[in-house]
PDB file of C-alpha atoms in Angstrom:
ATOM      1  CA  ALA A 655      78.580  23.002  35.730  1.00 77.00           C
ATOM      2  CA  GLN A 656      77.417  25.258  37.712  1.00 87.00           C
ATOM      3  CA  THR A 657      73.325  26.432  38.081  1.00 93.00           C
ATOM      4  CA  VAL A 658      71.453  29.206  39.815  1.00 97.00           C
ATOM      5  CA  THR A 659      68.444  28.547  40.693  1.00 97.00           C
ATOM      6  CA  GLN A 660      65.427  31.186  41.645  1.00 97.00           C
ATOM      7  CA  SER A 661      62.496  29.531  43.346  1.00 95.00           C
ATOM      8  CA  GLN A 662      60.250  32.325  43.036  1.00 96.00           C
ATOM      9  CA  PRO A 663      58.598  33.699  39.742  1.00 96.00           C
ATOM     10  CA  GLU A 664      57.322  36.660  41.863  1.00 97.00           C
ATOM     11  CA  MET A 665      57.528  39.045  44.964  1.00 97.00           C
ATOM     12  CA  SER A 666      55.373  41.820  45.913  1.00 97.00           C
ATOM     13  CA  VAL A 667      56.146  44.200  48.974  1.00 98.00           C
ATOM     14  CA  GLN A 668      54.279  47.453  50.530  1.00 98.00           C
ATOM     15  CA  GLU A 669      56.353  50.153  49.169  1.00 97.00           C
ATOM     16  CA  ALA A 670      58.830  51.188  52.582  1.00 97.00           C
ATOM     17  CA  GLU A 671      58.769  47.713  53.664  1.00 98.00           C
ATOM     18  CA  THR A 672      61.376  44.850  53.237  1.00 98.00           C
ATOM     19  CA  VAL A 673      61.750  41.886  50.897  1.00 98.00           C
ATOM     20  CA  THR A 674      63.683  39.156  50.426  1.00 98.00           C
ATOM     21  CA  LEU A 675      64.134  37.318  46.907  1.00 98.00           C
ATOM     22  CA  SER A 676      66.043  33.710  47.070  1.00 98.00           C
ATOM     23  CA  CYS A 677      69.195  32.355  45.452  1.00 98.00           C
ATOM     24  CA  THR A 678      70.543  29.150  45.502  1.00 98.00           C
ATOM     25  CA  TYR A 679      73.338  27.492  43.325  1.00 97.00           C
ATOM     26  CA  ASP A 680      75.105  24.560  42.577  1.00 96.00           C
ATOM     27  CA  THR A 681      79.086  25.076  41.787  1.00 93.00           C
ATOM     28  CA  SER A 682      81.862  22.711  43.193  1.00 91.00           C
ATOM     29  CA  GLU A 683      84.790  25.444  42.364  1.00 89.00           C
ATOM     30  CA  SER A 684      85.634  27.443  45.990  1.00 88.00           C
ATOM     31  CA  ASP A 685      86.898  30.633  44.625  1.00 87.00           C
ATOM     32  CA  TYR A 686      83.613  32.522  42.995  1.00 91.00           C
ATOM     33  CA  TYR A 687      81.649  35.760  42.700  1.00 90.00           C
ATOM     34  CA  LEU A 688      77.586  36.204  43.391  1.00 94.00           C
ATOM     35  CA  PHE A 689      75.856  38.975  41.883  1.00 94.00           C
ATOM     36  CA  TRP A 690      72.169  40.205  41.928  1.00 96.00           C
ATOM     37  CA  TYR A 691      70.741  42.256  38.660  1.00 95.00           C
ATOM     38  CA  LYS A 692      67.908  44.055  38.085  1.00 95.00           C
ATOM     39  CA  GLN A 693      65.850  44.556  35.239  1.00 94.00           C
ATOM     40  CA  PRO A 694      63.426  47.212  34.562  1.00 91.00           C
ATOM     41  CA  PRO A 695      60.890  47.158  31.959  1.00 84.00           C
ATOM     42  CA  SER A 696      63.747  50.107  30.147  1.00 75.00           C
ATOM     43  CA  ARG A 697      65.277  45.460  30.011  1.00 79.00           C
ATOM     44  CA  GLN A 698      68.847  47.108  31.048  1.00 86.00           C
ATOM     45  CA  MET A 699      70.408  44.741  33.055  1.00 90.00           C
ATOM     46  CA  ILE A 700      71.949  46.714  36.234  1.00 90.00           C
ATOM     47  CA  LEU A 701      74.393  45.682  38.803  1.00 90.00           C
ATOM     48  CA  VAL A 702      72.620  45.429  42.117  1.00 93.00           C
ATOM     49  CA  ILE A 703      75.808  43.991  44.538  1.00 93.00           C
ATOM     50  CA  ARG A 704      78.217  41.272  43.969  1.00 92.00           C
ATOM     51  CA  GLN A 705      80.329  39.246  46.433  1.00 94.00           C
ATOM     52  CA  GLU A 706      82.826  37.435  46.421  1.00 90.00           C
ATOM     53  CA  ALA A 707      82.677  33.427  47.540  1.00 91.00           C
ATOM     54  CA  TYR A 708      86.123  33.735  49.936  1.00 89.00           C
ATOM     55  CA  LYS A 709      85.012  36.949  51.436  1.00 87.00           C
ATOM     56  CA  GLN A 710      82.781  36.025  54.690  1.00 85.00           C
ATOM     57  CA  GLN A 711      81.644  39.824  54.974  1.00 92.00           C
ATOM     58  CA  ASN A 712      78.299  39.854  53.504  1.00 95.00           C
ATOM     59  CA  ALA A 713      77.731  43.378  50.957  1.00 93.00           C
ATOM     60  CA  THR A 714      75.829  45.752  51.445  1.00 93.00           C
ATOM     61  CA  GLU A 715      74.599  48.589  48.650  1.00 91.00           C
ATOM     62  CA  ASN A 716      72.610  51.343  50.704  1.00 94.00           C
ATOM     63  CA  ARG A 717      69.515  49.879  51.235  1.00 97.00           C
ATOM     64  CA  PHE A 718      70.371  46.113  49.118  1.00 97.00           C
ATOM     65  CA  SER A 719      72.632  43.908  51.044  1.00 97.00           C
ATOM     66  CA  VAL A 720      72.584  40.061  50.650  1.00 97.00           C
ATOM     67  CA  ASN A 721      72.987  37.315  52.924  1.00 97.00           C
ATOM     68  CA  PHE A 722      75.857  34.764  51.318  1.00 96.00           C
ATOM     69  CA  GLN A 723      75.616  30.945  53.065  1.00 96.00           C
ATOM     70  CA  LYS A 724      78.664  29.447  51.231  1.00 95.00           C
ATOM     71  CA  ALA A 725      78.306  26.352  53.094  1.00 94.00           C
ATOM     72  CA  ALA A 726      74.116  25.975  51.523  1.00 96.00           C
ATOM     73  CA  LYS A 727      74.997  28.039  48.516  1.00 96.00           C
ATOM     74  CA  SER A 728      72.496  30.406  48.652  1.00 97.00           C
ATOM     75  CA  PHE A 729      72.780  34.237  48.586  1.00 97.00           C
ATOM     76  CA  SER A 730      69.628  36.023  49.293  1.00 98.00           C
ATOM     77  CA  LEU A 731      68.558  40.062  48.505  1.00 98.00           C
ATOM     78  CA  LYS A 732      67.209  42.017  50.831  1.00 98.00           C
ATOM     79  CA  ILE A 733      66.153  45.385  49.738  1.00 98.00           C
ATOM     80  CA  SER A 734      65.668  47.023  52.722  1.00 98.00           C
ATOM     81  CA  ASP A 735      62.939  50.285  52.558  1.00 97.00           C
ATOM     82  CA  SER A 736      61.329  49.371  49.161  1.00 98.00           C
ATOM     83  CA  GLN A 737      60.330  51.908  46.657  1.00 97.00           C
ATOM     84  CA  LEU A 738      58.540  51.902  43.137  1.00 96.00           C
ATOM     85  CA  GLY A 739      61.473  52.277  41.559  1.00 95.00           C
ATOM     86  CA  ASP A 740      62.708  48.875  42.747  1.00 97.00           C
ATOM     87  CA  ALA A 741      59.730  46.754  40.805  1.00 96.00           C
ATOM     88  CA  ALA A 742      61.778  45.263  38.260  1.00 96.00           C
ATOM     89  CA  MET A 743      62.912  41.505  37.187  1.00 96.00           C
ATOM     90  CA  TYR A 744      65.190  40.629  39.321  1.00 98.00           C
ATOM     91  CA  PHE A 745      68.570  37.940  38.016  1.00 97.00           C
ATOM     92  CA  CYS A 746      70.915  36.198  40.433  1.00 97.00           C
ATOM     93  CA  ALA A 747      74.223  35.504  39.298  1.00 95.00           C
ATOM     94  CA  TYR A 748      77.245  33.315  39.328  1.00 94.00           C
ATOM     95  CA  ARG A 749      81.095  34.138  37.626  1.00 90.00           C
ATOM     96  CA  SER A 750      83.497  31.362  38.415  1.00 86.00           C
ATOM     97  CA  ARG A 751      87.542  32.690  39.401  1.00 79.00           C
ATOM     98  CA  GLU A 752      88.740  29.557  38.463  1.00 68.00           C
ATOM     99  CA  THR A 753      88.034  29.276  34.646  1.00 64.00           C
ATOM    100  CA  SER A 754      88.930  32.186  31.954  1.00 59.00           C
ATOM    101  CA  GLY A 755      86.069  33.446  29.964  1.00 63.00           C
ATOM    102  CA  SER A 756      84.159  34.629  33.181  1.00 74.00           C
ATOM    103  CA  ARG A 757      80.774  34.005  31.400  1.00 86.00           C
ATOM    104  CA  LEU A 758      77.874  35.004  33.824  1.00 90.00           C
ATOM    105  CA  THR A 759      75.406  32.178  35.068  1.00 93.00           C
ATOM    106  CA  PHE A 760      71.427  33.476  34.902  1.00 96.00           C
ATOM    107  CA  GLY A 761      68.933  32.115  37.491  1.00 97.00           C
ATOM    108  CA  GLU A 762      64.997  32.581  35.829  1.00 96.00           C
ATOM    109  CA  GLY A 763      64.399  35.855  37.606  1.00 97.00           C
ATOM    110  CA  THR A 764      62.036  36.779  39.998  1.00 97.00           C
ATOM    111  CA  GLN A 765      60.072  40.068  38.850  1.00 97.00           C
ATOM    112  CA  LEU A 766      59.502  42.243  42.017  1.00 97.00           C
ATOM    113  CA  THR A 767      56.682  44.271  41.966  1.00 97.00           C
ATOM    114  CA  VAL A 768      56.012  47.426  44.566  1.00 97.00           C
ATOM    115  CA  ASN A 769      52.625  48.175  45.499  1.00 97.00           C
ATOM    116  CA  PRO A 770      51.612  51.657  47.291  1.00 95.00           C
TER     117      PRO A 770
ATOM    118  CA  ASP B1283      80.599  57.186  26.452  1.00 52.00           C
ATOM    119  CA  THR B1284      77.509  56.625  26.958  1.00 69.00           C
ATOM    120  CA  GLY B1285      77.906  52.882  27.605  1.00 89.00           C
ATOM    121  CA  VAL B1286      77.095  49.811  25.502  1.00 93.00           C
ATOM    122  CA  SER B1287      74.396  50.564  22.884  1.00 95.00           C
ATOM    123  CA  GLN B1288      73.115  47.891  20.946  1.00 97.00           C
ATOM    124  CA  ASN B1289      71.284  49.065  17.475  1.00 96.00           C
ATOM    125  CA  PRO B1290      68.167  48.211  16.100  1.00 97.00           C
ATOM    126  CA  ARG B1291      66.264  48.373  19.388  1.00 95.00           C
ATOM    127  CA  HIS B1292      63.767  45.879  17.535  1.00 96.00           C
ATOM    128  CA  LYS B1293      63.726  43.655  14.551  1.00 97.00           C
ATOM    129  CA  ILE B1294      60.543  41.168  13.208  1.00 98.00           C
ATOM    130  CA  THR B1295      61.739  39.522  10.245  1.00 98.00           C
ATOM    131  CA  LYS B1296      60.179  36.450   8.130  1.00 97.00           C
ATOM    132  CA  ARG B1297      61.341  32.841   8.960  1.00 97.00           C
ATOM    133  CA  GLY B1298      64.378  32.187   6.881  1.00 97.00           C
ATOM    134  CA  GLN B1299      65.857  35.495   6.481  1.00 98.00           C
ATOM    135  CA  ASN B1300      69.364  36.684   8.046  1.00 98.00           C
ATOM    136  CA  VAL B1301      69.220  39.320  10.071  1.00 98.00           C
ATOM    137  CA  THR B1302      72.641  41.023  11.732  1.00 98.00           C
ATOM    138  CA  PHE B1303      72.839  42.987  15.085  1.00 97.00           C
ATOM    139  CA  ARG B1304      75.232  45.398  16.005  1.00 98.00           C
ATOM    140  CA  CYS B1305      77.113  46.102  19.983  1.00 98.00           C
ATOM    141  CA  ASP B1306      79.806  49.476  20.487  1.00 97.00           C
ATOM    142  CA  PRO B1307      80.942  48.121  23.817  1.00 95.00           C
ATOM    143  CA  ILE B1308      82.180  51.110  26.002  1.00 90.00           C
ATOM    144  CA  SER B1309      85.541  52.404  24.410  1.00 87.00           C
ATOM    145  CA  GLU B1310      87.795  51.172  26.849  1.00 83.00           C
ATOM    146  CA  HIS B1311      86.339  47.505  27.416  1.00 87.00           C
ATOM    147  CA  ASN B1312      88.554  44.612  25.833  1.00 88.00           C
ATOM    148  CA  ARG B1313      85.646  41.849  26.628  1.00 90.00           C
ATOM    149  CA  LEU B1314      82.285  41.738  24.565  1.00 94.00           C
ATOM    150  CA  TYR B1315      79.927  39.212  25.347  1.00 95.00           C
ATOM    151  CA  TRP B1316      76.646  38.030  23.597  1.00 96.00           C
ATOM    152  CA  TYR B1317      74.128  36.555  25.673  1.00 96.00           C
ATOM    153  CA  ARG B1318      70.145  35.407  24.453  1.00 96.00           C
ATOM    154  CA  GLN B1319      67.314  35.953  26.356  1.00 95.00           C
ATOM    155  CA  THR B1320      64.160  34.733  25.731  1.00 94.00           C
ATOM    156  CA  LEU B1321      60.758  35.523  27.627  1.00 88.00           C
ATOM    157  CA  GLY B1322      60.219  34.815  31.317  1.00 85.00           C
ATOM    158  CA  GLN B1323      63.567  33.409  31.497  1.00 90.00           C
ATOM    159  CA  GLY B1324      67.261  34.234  32.755  1.00 93.00           C
ATOM    160  CA  PRO B1325      69.895  35.126  29.891  1.00 95.00           C
ATOM    161  CA  GLU B1326      71.867  32.394  28.272  1.00 95.00           C
ATOM    162  CA  PHE B1327      75.568  32.915  27.237  1.00 94.00           C
ATOM    163  CA  LEU B1328      76.118  33.182  23.316  1.00 95.00           C
ATOM    164  CA  THR B1329      80.327  33.469  23.581  1.00 95.00           C
ATOM    165  CA  TYR B1330      82.471  36.430  23.930  1.00 93.00           C
ATOM    166  CA  PHE B1331      85.783  38.018  22.468  1.00 94.00           C
ATOM    167  CA  GLN B1332      88.673  39.162  24.171  1.00 91.00           C
ATOM    168  CA  ASN B1333      89.859  42.169  21.269  1.00 91.00           C
ATOM    169  CA  GLU B1334      89.037  40.916  17.971  1.00 93.00           C
ATOM    170  CA  ALA B1335      89.687  36.845  18.977  1.00 92.00           C
ATOM    171  CA  GLN B1336      86.360  35.393  19.897  1.00 92.00           C
ATOM    172  CA  LEU B1337      87.526  32.304  22.693  1.00 89.00           C
ATOM    173  CA  GLU B1338      84.460  30.890  23.679  1.00 89.00           C
ATOM    174  CA  LYS B1339      81.083  30.141  21.924  1.00 90.00           C
ATOM    175  CA  SER B1340      78.341  28.438  24.224  1.00 90.00           C
ATOM    176  CA  ARG B1341      76.445  25.007  22.240  1.00 87.00           C
ATOM    177  CA  LEU B1342      73.673  27.767  21.959  1.00 83.00           C
ATOM    178  CA  LEU B1343      75.408  29.067  19.080  1.00 85.00           C
ATOM    179  CA  SER B1344      75.038  27.071  15.988  1.00 88.00           C
ATOM    180  CA  ASP B1345      76.366  27.212  12.721  1.00 92.00           C
ATOM    181  CA  ARG B1346      73.763  29.547  11.631  1.00 95.00           C
ATOM    182  CA  PHE B1347      75.093  31.938  14.243  1.00 96.00           C
ATOM    183  CA  SER B1348      78.413  33.977  13.219  1.00 95.00           C
ATOM    184  CA  ALA B1349      79.806  36.361  15.704  1.00 96.00           C
ATOM    185  CA  GLU B1350      82.620  39.361  15.342  1.00 96.00           C
ATOM    186  CA  ARG B1351      84.040  41.557  16.277  1.00 96.00           C
ATOM    187  CA  PRO B1352      86.749  43.498  13.968  1.00 91.00           C
ATOM    188  CA  LYS B1353      89.370  45.626  15.073  1.00 86.00           C
ATOM    189  CA  GLY B1354      88.137  44.911  18.404  1.00 85.00           C
ATOM    190  CA  SER B1355      85.611  47.433  19.040  1.00 91.00           C
ATOM    191  CA  PHE B1356      82.042  47.347  18.156  1.00 96.00           C
ATOM    192  CA  SER B1357      80.832  43.570  17.670  1.00 97.00           C
ATOM    193  CA  THR B1358      77.904  42.296  15.043  1.00 97.00           C
ATOM    194  CA  LEU B1359      75.877  38.650  15.815  1.00 97.00           C
ATOM    195  CA  GLU B1360      74.491  37.535  12.382  1.00 97.00           C
ATOM    196  CA  ILE B1361      71.522  34.572  12.470  1.00 97.00           C
ATOM    197  CA  GLN B1362      71.235  32.823   9.157  1.00 97.00           C
ATOM    198  CA  ARG B1363      68.094  31.081   7.879  1.00 97.00           C
ATOM    199  CA  THR B1364      65.894  32.344  10.925  1.00 97.00           C
ATOM    200  CA  GLU B1365      63.025  30.023  12.655  1.00 96.00           C
ATOM    201  CA  GLN B1366      60.502  30.989  14.956  1.00 95.00           C
ATOM    202  CA  GLY B1367      63.218  29.764  17.690  1.00 94.00           C
ATOM    203  CA  ASP B1368      65.197  32.420  17.236  1.00 96.00           C
ATOM    204  CA  SER B1369      62.756  35.068  18.741  1.00 97.00           C
ATOM    205  CA  ALA B1370      64.629  35.997  22.156  1.00 96.00           C
ATOM    206  CA  MET B1371      66.322  39.370  22.893  1.00 96.00           C
ATOM    207  CA  TYR B1372      69.907  39.723  22.345  1.00 97.00           C
ATOM    208  CA  LEU B1373      71.970  40.971  24.946  1.00 96.00           C
ATOM    209  CA  CYS B1374      75.371  42.630  24.624  1.00 96.00           C
ATOM    210  CA  ALA B1375      77.518  43.601  27.721  1.00 94.00           C
ATOM    211  CA  SER B1376      81.049  44.443  28.145  1.00 91.00           C
ATOM    212  CA  SER B1377      84.093  44.811  30.354  1.00 86.00           C
ATOM    213  CA  SER B1378      87.184  44.891  31.323  1.00 80.00           C
ATOM    214  CA  THR B1379      90.755  42.833  32.096  1.00 74.00           C
ATOM    215  CA  LEU B1380      92.943  46.365  32.244  1.00 67.00           C
ATOM    216  CA  PRO B1381      94.170  47.703  35.804  1.00 63.00           C
ATOM    217  CA  GLY B1382      92.637  50.389  36.392  1.00 59.00           C
ATOM    218  CA  GLN B1383      90.013  50.090  34.451  1.00 52.00           C
ATOM    219  CA  ILE B1384      86.061  50.780  35.640  1.00 51.00           C
ATOM    220  CA  PHE B1385      84.282  47.534  35.990  1.00 50.00           C
ATOM    221  CA  PRO B1386      86.883  44.930  35.081  1.00 51.00           C
ATOM    222  CA  ALA B1387      86.245  41.314  34.450  1.00 48.00           C
ATOM    223  CA  ASN B1388      85.903  40.398  38.330  1.00 49.00           C
ATOM    224  CA  TYR B1389      82.907  42.900  38.923  1.00 63.00           C
ATOM    225  CA  GLY B1390      79.651  42.522  37.120  1.00 63.00           C
ATOM    226  CA  TYR B1391      79.394  43.522  33.036  1.00 83.00           C
ATOM    227  CA  THR B1392      77.272  46.518  31.608  1.00 89.00           C
ATOM    228  CA  PHE B1393      74.685  45.755  29.582  1.00 92.00           C
ATOM    229  CA  GLY B1394      73.044  46.956  26.684  1.00 94.00           C
ATOM    230  CA  SER B1395      69.129  47.802  26.573  1.00 93.00           C
ATOM    231  CA  GLY B1396      69.356  44.482  24.298  1.00 95.00           C
ATOM    232  CA  THR B1397      67.860  44.157  19.977  1.00 96.00           C
ATOM    233  CA  ARG B1398      64.512  42.476  20.114  1.00 96.00           C
ATOM    234  CA  LEU B1399      64.067  39.386  17.361  1.00 97.00           C
ATOM    235  CA  THR B1400      60.788  38.433  16.504  1.00 97.00           C
ATOM    236  CA  VAL B1401      60.658  35.934  14.290  1.00 97.00           C
ATOM    237  CA  VAL B1402      56.934  35.681  11.640  1.00 96.00           C
TER     238      VAL B1402
END
């Protein structure tokens, strides 16, 4: 079974600064997807960014980018130019491409605070 | 279509009572998922449907839990004889495996805002 670990329960950053959230995962599979989701107080999980394991290039979405290290099974999220609206709980998630169902396995989450 | 809709937003019930939640997915999506999220934790998979067929159930889904998706549209999740340990956020999500659809299954899903259950 796959596991996802987020070792930082809480992180804080100053507005306009850069912050990196860590995520590690464990799997015996070689083909999978990794995601970062944001969950603001409104509770709705919002997809921030995704990465296909077979792609070496790190995914980027505007101010959000990832550092995907497949051999190390590491998948960190970098938020540049942090904004007050980035404050939320962030979840790292794994999805297999090798098994059916496409269930997501989530980490425990990192609560991000953005200070003005 | 405004996304995935879940009702009610909040539910407070007495221990031992039955509760039912509803999820209306994005209409073009053929897959529907239920997750449970306890305070301070990430969501945990409960079950999923492809169209009307329930294809997978987690061991977390005890025999007090039942989910249905009649006609492959909306879904209901029922908890019988609720216990205090059932208190959690219940999240629904949908995705599509059909070509040409937005958010294909190789992406993440579209989540609803959840139903928060409190068992007193």
